[in-house]
Short mmCIF file of C-alpha atoms in Angstrom, two decimals:
data_model
loop_
_atom_site.label_atom_id
_atom_site.label_comp_id
_atom_site.label_asym_id
_atom_site.label_seq_id
_atom_site.Cartn_x
_atom_site.Cartn_y
_atom_site.Cartn_z
CA MET A 1 19.83 -1.83 0.57
CA THR A 2 17.18 -1.14 3.16
CA ALA A 3 15.66 -4.14 4.99
CA ILE A 4 11.86 -4.26 5.11
CA VAL A 5 9.59 -6.78 6.82
CA VAL A 6 5.92 -6.93 5.89
CA LEU A 7 3.37 -8.48 8.23
CA GLY A 8 0.24 -8.69 6.15
CA SER A 9 -2.26 -10.44 3.96
CA THR A 10 -1.90 -12.50 0.82
CA ASN A 11 -5.04 -12.87 -1.29
CA MET A 12 -5.93 -14.27 -4.65
CA ASP A 13 -7.79 -11.49 -6.41
CA LEU A 14 -10.79 -12.56 -8.48
CA VAL A 15 -11.34 -9.61 -10.78
CA ALA A 16 -14.23 -8.73 -13.09
CA TYR A 17 -13.78 -5.84 -15.53
CA VAL A 18 -16.97 -3.96 -16.38
CA ASP A 19 -18.11 -0.76 -18.09
CA ARG A 20 -19.63 0.30 -14.77
CA ALA A 21 -20.16 -1.36 -11.41
CA PRO A 22 -23.63 -2.83 -10.78
CA ARG A 23 -26.02 -1.07 -8.45
CA ARG A 24 -27.66 -3.02 -5.64
CA GLY A 25 -29.86 -5.74 -7.09
CA GLU A 26 -28.56 -5.19 -10.61
CA THR A 27 -26.68 -7.58 -12.90
CA VAL A 28 -24.22 -6.26 -15.47
CA THR A 29 -22.14 -8.04 -18.10
CA GLY A 30 -18.38 -7.98 -17.66
CA ARG A 31 -15.86 -7.93 -20.47
CA ALA A 32 -13.07 -9.92 -18.75
CA PHE A 33 -12.23 -11.96 -15.67
CA ARG A 34 -8.80 -12.69 -14.21
CA THR A 35 -7.28 -14.24 -11.11
CA VAL A 36 -4.14 -12.46 -9.93
CA PRO A 37 -2.18 -12.61 -6.65
CA GLY A 38 -2.77 -9.64 -4.36
CA GLY A 39 -3.56 -8.73 -0.76
CA LYS A 40 -2.40 -5.47 0.81
CA GLY A 41 0.53 -7.13 2.56
CA ALA A 42 1.73 -9.00 -0.52
CA ASN A 43 1.22 -5.93 -2.72
CA GLN A 44 3.38 -3.79 -0.43
CA ALA A 45 6.02 -6.52 -0.23
CA VAL A 46 6.25 -6.79 -4.02
CA ALA A 47 6.23 -3.00 -4.38
CA ALA A 48 9.10 -2.60 -1.91
CA ALA A 49 11.14 -5.43 -3.44
CA ARG A 50 10.76 -4.12 -7.00
CA ALA A 51 11.67 -0.63 -5.74
CA GLY A 52 14.98 -1.97 -4.47
CA GLY A 53 14.38 -3.09 -0.90
CA THR A 54 15.43 -6.35 0.76
CA VAL A 55 12.00 -7.67 1.74
CA ALA A 56 10.67 -10.54 3.87
CA MET A 57 7.00 -11.47 4.29
CA ILE A 58 5.23 -12.73 7.44
CA GLY A 59 1.72 -14.09 6.93
CA ALA A 60 -0.13 -17.20 5.74
CA VAL A 61 -1.48 -18.85 2.63
CA GLY A 62 -3.88 -21.79 2.43
CA THR A 63 -3.61 -25.40 1.34
CA ASP A 64 -5.79 -24.76 -1.72
CA PRO A 65 -4.32 -24.36 -5.24
CA PHE A 66 -4.05 -20.61 -4.70
CA GLY A 67 -1.48 -21.02 -1.92
CA PRO A 68 1.52 -22.10 -4.02
CA ARG A 69 0.77 -19.46 -6.63
CA LEU A 70 0.64 -16.70 -4.03
CA ARG A 71 3.96 -17.83 -2.59
CA HIS A 72 5.56 -18.06 -6.04
CA THR A 73 4.47 -14.54 -6.97
CA LEU A 74 6.23 -13.11 -3.92
CA GLU A 75 9.38 -15.14 -4.50
CA ALA A 76 9.49 -14.17 -8.19
CA SER A 77 9.80 -10.52 -7.11
CA GLY A 78 12.58 -11.36 -4.66
CA VAL A 79 10.54 -11.48 -1.45
CA ASP A 80 11.75 -13.88 1.27
CA THR A 81 8.84 -16.20 2.17
CA ASP A 82 10.51 -18.39 4.80
CA LEU A 83 8.04 -17.12 7.42
CA LEU A 84 5.01 -17.13 5.14
CA HIS A 85 3.19 -20.05 6.74
CA THR A 86 0.71 -22.50 5.24
CA ALA A 87 -2.58 -22.86 7.13
CA ASP A 88 -5.16 -25.59 6.59
CA GLY A 89 -8.03 -24.41 4.44
CA PRO A 90 -8.49 -21.81 1.72
CA SER A 91 -6.22 -18.88 1.03
CA GLY A 92 -7.55 -15.35 1.35
CA THR A 93 -9.49 -14.00 -1.61
CA ALA A 94 -10.50 -10.54 -2.80
CA HIS A 95 -13.52 -10.24 -5.07
CA VAL A 96 -13.04 -7.16 -7.21
CA VAL A 97 -15.05 -5.17 -9.74
CA VAL A 98 -13.02 -2.69 -11.84
CA ASP A 99 -14.88 -0.15 -14.01
CA ASP A 100 -13.83 1.75 -17.13
CA GLU A 101 -12.63 4.73 -15.08
CA GLY A 102 -10.20 2.53 -13.14
CA GLY A 103 -12.31 2.63 -10.00
CA ASN A 104 -12.93 -0.50 -7.96
CA ALA A 105 -15.11 -2.15 -5.35
CA ILE A 106 -13.65 -4.98 -3.26
CA VAL A 107 -14.91 -7.69 -0.91
CA VAL A 108 -12.14 -9.46 1.02
CA VAL A 109 -12.61 -12.96 2.48
CA PRO A 110 -9.69 -13.52 4.93
CA GLY A 111 -9.21 -17.29 4.59
CA ALA A 112 -5.73 -18.26 5.81
CA ASN A 113 -5.01 -14.66 6.77
CA GLY A 114 -7.42 -15.08 9.67
CA SER A 115 -5.11 -17.67 11.22
CA VAL A 116 -2.39 -15.07 11.88
CA THR A 117 -3.54 -13.99 15.33
CA ALA A 118 -0.07 -13.64 16.89
CA LEU A 119 3.60 -13.69 15.95
CA GLY A 120 5.02 -17.15 15.41
CA PRO A 121 8.47 -18.71 15.89
CA GLY A 122 11.15 -16.61 14.25
CA ASP A 123 8.91 -13.60 13.57
CA GLU A 124 10.31 -11.37 16.32
CA ALA A 125 13.89 -12.15 15.33
CA LEU A 126 13.11 -11.25 11.72
CA ILE A 127 11.40 -7.99 12.65
CA ALA A 128 14.39 -7.06 14.82
CA THR A 129 16.67 -7.20 11.75
CA ALA A 130 14.56 -4.74 9.73
CA ASP A 131 14.89 -1.04 9.11
CA THR A 132 11.12 -0.77 8.54
CA LEU A 133 8.05 -2.86 9.40
CA LEU A 134 5.04 -2.44 7.10
CA LEU A 135 1.60 -3.19 8.55
CA GLN A 136 -1.99 -3.10 7.29
CA LEU A 137 -5.31 -4.25 8.78
CA GLU A 138 -6.26 -7.30 6.70
CA LEU A 139 -4.87 -9.60 9.42
CA PRO A 140 -6.36 -10.02 12.91
CA LEU A 141 -5.67 -6.87 14.90
CA SER A 142 -4.00 -8.82 17.72
CA ALA A 143 -1.10 -9.78 15.44
CA VAL A 144 -0.75 -6.23 14.11
CA VAL A 145 -0.58 -4.79 17.64
CA GLU A 146 1.96 -7.39 18.74
CA ALA A 147 4.16 -6.82 15.69
CA ALA A 148 4.12 -3.03 16.13
CA GLY A 149 5.09 -3.40 19.79
CA THR A 150 7.89 -5.76 18.83
CA ALA A 151 9.21 -3.29 16.27
CA ARG A 152 9.16 -0.48 18.84
CA ARG A 153 11.19 -2.56 21.33
CA HIS A 154 13.83 -3.19 18.68
CA GLY A 155 13.97 0.38 17.35
CA VAL A 156 12.41 -0.53 13.98
CA ARG A 157 10.42 2.13 12.08
CA THR A 158 6.74 1.11 11.86
CA VAL A 159 4.55 2.24 8.96
CA LEU A 160 0.82 1.44 9.18
CA THR A 161 -1.72 1.58 6.37
CA PRO A 162 -5.07 1.66 8.27
CA ALA A 163 -7.03 -0.36 5.72
CA PRO A 164 -9.65 -1.63 5.91
CA ALA A 165 -10.39 1.39 8.12
CA ARG A 166 -11.44 0.66 11.69
CA PRO A 167 -10.95 2.23 15.12
CA LEU A 168 -7.28 1.95 16.09
CA PRO A 169 -6.51 1.01 19.70
CA PRO A 170 -4.16 3.29 21.68
CA PRO A 171 -1.51 0.53 22.15
CA LEU A 172 -1.18 0.32 18.37
CA LEU A 173 -1.09 4.07 17.76
CA ALA A 174 1.55 4.46 20.47
CA THR A 175 3.95 2.29 18.45
CA VAL A 176 3.30 3.67 14.94
CA ASP A 177 5.93 6.02 13.50
CA LEU A 178 4.13 6.86 10.25
CA LEU A 179 0.44 6.46 9.41
CA VAL A 180 -0.50 6.28 5.71
CA PRO A 181 -4.29 6.49 5.19
CA ASN A 182 -6.08 7.54 2.04
CA GLU A 183 -8.63 10.37 2.16
CA HIS A 184 -11.53 8.03 2.93
CA GLU A 185 -9.66 6.29 5.75
CA ALA A 186 -8.48 9.61 7.20
CA THR A 187 -12.10 10.80 7.30
CA LEU A 188 -13.29 7.61 8.98
CA LEU A 189 -10.54 7.89 11.60
CA THR A 190 -11.13 11.57 12.38
CA GLY A 191 -14.62 12.50 11.21
CA LEU A 192 -13.04 15.33 9.17
CA THR A 193 -13.33 15.62 5.40
CA ASP A 194 -10.62 18.24 4.90
CA PRO A 195 -7.25 16.44 4.47
CA GLY A 196 -5.28 19.18 6.23
CA ALA A 197 -7.60 19.18 9.22
CA ALA A 198 -7.60 15.37 9.31
CA ALA A 199 -3.80 15.34 9.25
CA ASP A 200 -3.69 17.74 12.19
CA ALA A 201 -6.12 15.56 14.13
CA LEU A 202 -4.10 12.41 13.40
CA LEU A 203 -0.93 14.09 14.69
CA GLY A 204 -2.51 13.91 18.11
CA ARG A 205 -2.18 10.13 17.82
CA VAL A 206 0.95 9.49 15.71
CA PRO A 207 4.10 11.58 15.09
CA ARG A 208 3.88 11.59 11.27
CA VAL A 209 1.11 11.10 8.73
CA VAL A 210 0.85 10.90 4.95
CA ILE A 211 -2.65 11.15 3.47
CA THR A 212 -2.80 9.87 -0.10
CA LEU A 213 -5.08 11.98 -2.30
CA GLY A 214 -5.46 9.88 -5.44
CA ALA A 215 -4.97 11.96 -8.58
CA ARG A 216 -4.03 14.96 -6.40
CA GLY A 217 -0.94 13.30 -4.92
CA CYS A 218 -0.34 13.24 -1.17
CA LEU A 219 -0.20 15.40 1.95
CA TYR A 220 2.51 15.00 4.60
CA ALA A 221 2.46 16.41 8.13
CA ASP A 222 4.52 15.87 11.26
CA ARG A 223 4.69 17.15 14.83
CA ASP A 224 7.65 19.36 13.98
CA GLY A 225 5.26 21.56 12.00
CA THR A 226 6.16 20.39 8.50
CA ARG A 227 3.29 20.42 6.01
CA LEU A 228 3.98 19.33 2.43
CA THR A 229 1.82 18.48 -0.54
CA VAL A 230 3.23 16.54 -3.50
CA PRO A 231 1.12 16.64 -6.68
CA ALA A 232 0.59 13.45 -8.64
CA PRO A 233 1.97 13.06 -12.17
CA ARG A 234 -0.81 13.13 -14.74
CA VAL A 235 -1.60 9.67 -16.08
CA THR A 236 -4.58 7.89 -17.58
CA ALA A 237 -5.87 5.61 -14.83
CA VAL A 238 -6.50 2.04 -15.89
CA ASP A 239 -6.84 0.38 -12.46
CA THR A 240 -6.36 2.26 -9.18
CA THR A 241 -6.68 -0.86 -7.02
CA ALA A 242 -3.14 -1.10 -5.62
CA ALA A 243 -1.93 2.49 -6.00
CA GLY A 244 -1.76 3.02 -2.25
CA ASP A 245 0.29 -0.14 -1.79
CA ALA A 246 2.69 0.89 -4.55
CA PHE A 247 3.10 4.26 -2.83
CA THR A 248 3.71 2.77 0.62
CA GLY A 249 6.16 0.11 -0.55
CA ALA A 250 8.21 2.65 -2.49
CA LEU A 251 8.05 5.17 0.36
CA ALA A 252 9.41 2.59 2.81
CA VAL A 253 12.38 1.98 0.51
CA ALA A 254 13.04 5.69 0.01
CA LEU A 255 12.90 6.50 3.72
CA GLY A 256 15.03 3.47 4.57
CA GLU A 257 17.67 4.71 2.15
CA GLY A 258 17.77 8.03 3.97
CA ARG A 259 16.18 10.24 1.32
CA PRO A 260 14.82 13.59 2.54
CA VAL A 261 11.09 13.34 3.13
CA GLU A 262 10.23 15.61 0.18
CA SER A 263 12.24 13.48 -2.22
CA ALA A 264 10.89 10.24 -0.74
CA LEU A 265 7.28 11.40 -1.16
CA ARG A 266 7.81 12.49 -4.74
CA TRP A 267 9.55 9.21 -5.63
CA ALA A 268 6.73 7.18 -4.04
CA THR A 269 4.10 9.26 -5.84
CA CYS A 270 5.79 8.41 -9.14
CA ALA A 271 5.58 4.70 -8.23
CA ALA A 272 1.85 5.02 -7.58
CA ALA A 273 1.33 6.86 -10.87
CA LEU A 274 3.04 4.08 -12.78
CA CYS A 275 0.92 1.49 -10.96
CA VAL A 276 -2.45 3.03 -11.92
CA GLY A 277 -1.50 2.94 -15.60
CA ARG A 278 -1.66 -0.86 -15.51
CA GLU A 279 -4.28 -3.46 -14.71
CA GLY A 280 -3.78 -5.59 -11.63
CA ALA A 281 -2.40 -5.36 -8.11
CA SER A 282 0.92 -7.05 -7.38
CA VAL A 283 1.68 -7.45 -11.08
CA SER A 284 1.30 -3.68 -11.65
CA MET A 285 4.07 -2.68 -9.23
CA PRO A 286 6.84 -0.78 -11.04
CA TYR A 287 10.53 -1.61 -10.91
CA ARG A 288 13.14 0.79 -9.58
CA PRO A 289 14.50 1.95 -12.98
CA GLU A 290 10.97 2.90 -14.04
CA ILE A 291 10.43 4.89 -10.85
CA ASP A 292 13.78 6.63 -11.25
CA THR A 293 12.91 7.60 -14.83
CA ALA A 294 9.50 8.94 -13.84
CA TYR A 295 11.04 10.83 -10.91
CA ALA A 296 13.59 12.49 -13.15
CA THR A 297 10.95 13.31 -15.77
CA THR A 298 8.48 14.93 -13.39
CA ALA A 299 10.89 16.77 -11.13
CA PRO A 300 13.26 19.30 -12.63
CA ALA A 301 13.19 20.97 -9.20
CA ASP A 302 11.47 20.69 -5.84
CA SER A 303 9.18 23.59 -6.76
CA SER A 304 6.30 21.12 -6.96
CA LEU A 305 6.43 20.86 -3.16
CA ALA A 306 4.27 23.41 -1.39
CA THR A 307 4.40 24.10 2.33
CA LEU A 308 0.93 24.09 3.86
CA SER A 309 -0.37 25.85 6.89
CA ALA A 310 -2.12 23.70 9.47
CA GLY A 311 -5.59 22.69 8.38
CA THR A 312 -5.10 23.69 4.73
CA PRO A 313 -6.28 21.11 2.19
CA ALA A 314 -3.73 19.79 -0.27
CA ALA A 315 -3.53 21.65 -3.53
CA SER A 316 -3.93 20.00 -6.90
CA ALA A 317 -1.11 20.92 -9.24
CA GLY A 318 -0.18 19.60 -12.65
CA THR A 319 3.13 18.05 -13.64
CA PRO A 320 4.36 16.48 -16.85
CA SER A 321 3.02 13.05 -17.73
CA VAL A 322 4.80 9.98 -16.41
CA PRO A 323 5.86 7.43 -19.01
CA VAL A 324 3.74 4.34 -18.32
CA SER A 325 5.18 0.96 -19.27
CA GLU A 326 3.24 -1.83 -20.91
CA SER A 327 1.14 -3.95 -18.58
CA ASP A 328 2.46 -7.23 -17.23
CA PRO A 329 1.15 -10.04 -19.46
CA GLU A 330 -0.52 -11.59 -16.40
CA ILE A 331 -2.95 -8.90 -15.38
CA GLY A 332 -6.02 -8.20 -13.38
CA SER A 333 -6.42 -7.92 -9.50
CA ALA A 334 -6.70 -5.95 -6.36
CA SER A 335 -6.40 -5.12 -2.66
#
């Protein structure tokens, strides 16, 4: 099994389900409200653990009632929380509106996550034991930069999801092995709306990049000249909130197990497709047998992988539908 350490956020997601999101100054009536554990770090940790990785989480929860529930959710999926600290005050929260098309709008309040400004006792030793370190940007940037530098010193692969999108300092980019933005984040980082052109621009900063394209799958590019697009399985989206985290967690497992990049991307895309068919964030992450079944169903051959020339936008291609399992009984959530 591949060893993965996640340095990231844990949030309690406060989710309202609506026909459509309100416009500025408008009030709409929701049809349901749920509180569900989330946070980009916790989502990726759960995704990787359910996909078959050995996962440990570095971060913080608060002393409020949300804290124990956030910790329990990680542990229930097999995530090691020995270095998930408890900070005085509230846990992080994400305030989420999910509409009937599965789209979402999110406001994150950091809470205890804001206390993680640097690595603590035992964090470097844990990172040094990993095959892969997963990072996002919902913690203070100082801790993210320090963790990435620590991973580089110990020869640990570093995968960064640049969300929420912000300018990335050169010391961080110099230690990132794989950058995984979505289309919006790639545009904010490069100023380019074409995914192929954005990928080329990002390769001037990092050696490998995967741009997730929502219903169109993902685009991979590296400095060796490889350009691949993997189409997404066709599913009915229920909640797209944590699709990117499902993809990244599964991709980290696949790469850590030594799968070829094409196979790893396709497997991770199947995980994301399963995730969007369910409500919620961490609770919507699929288990390995489900991903394996979807992978086998959608991939009779690697013909779904198309090589792209530099600067060419990813193509949208259809594949058979992925079987989507029933939602977890505890649903709702984000990040």
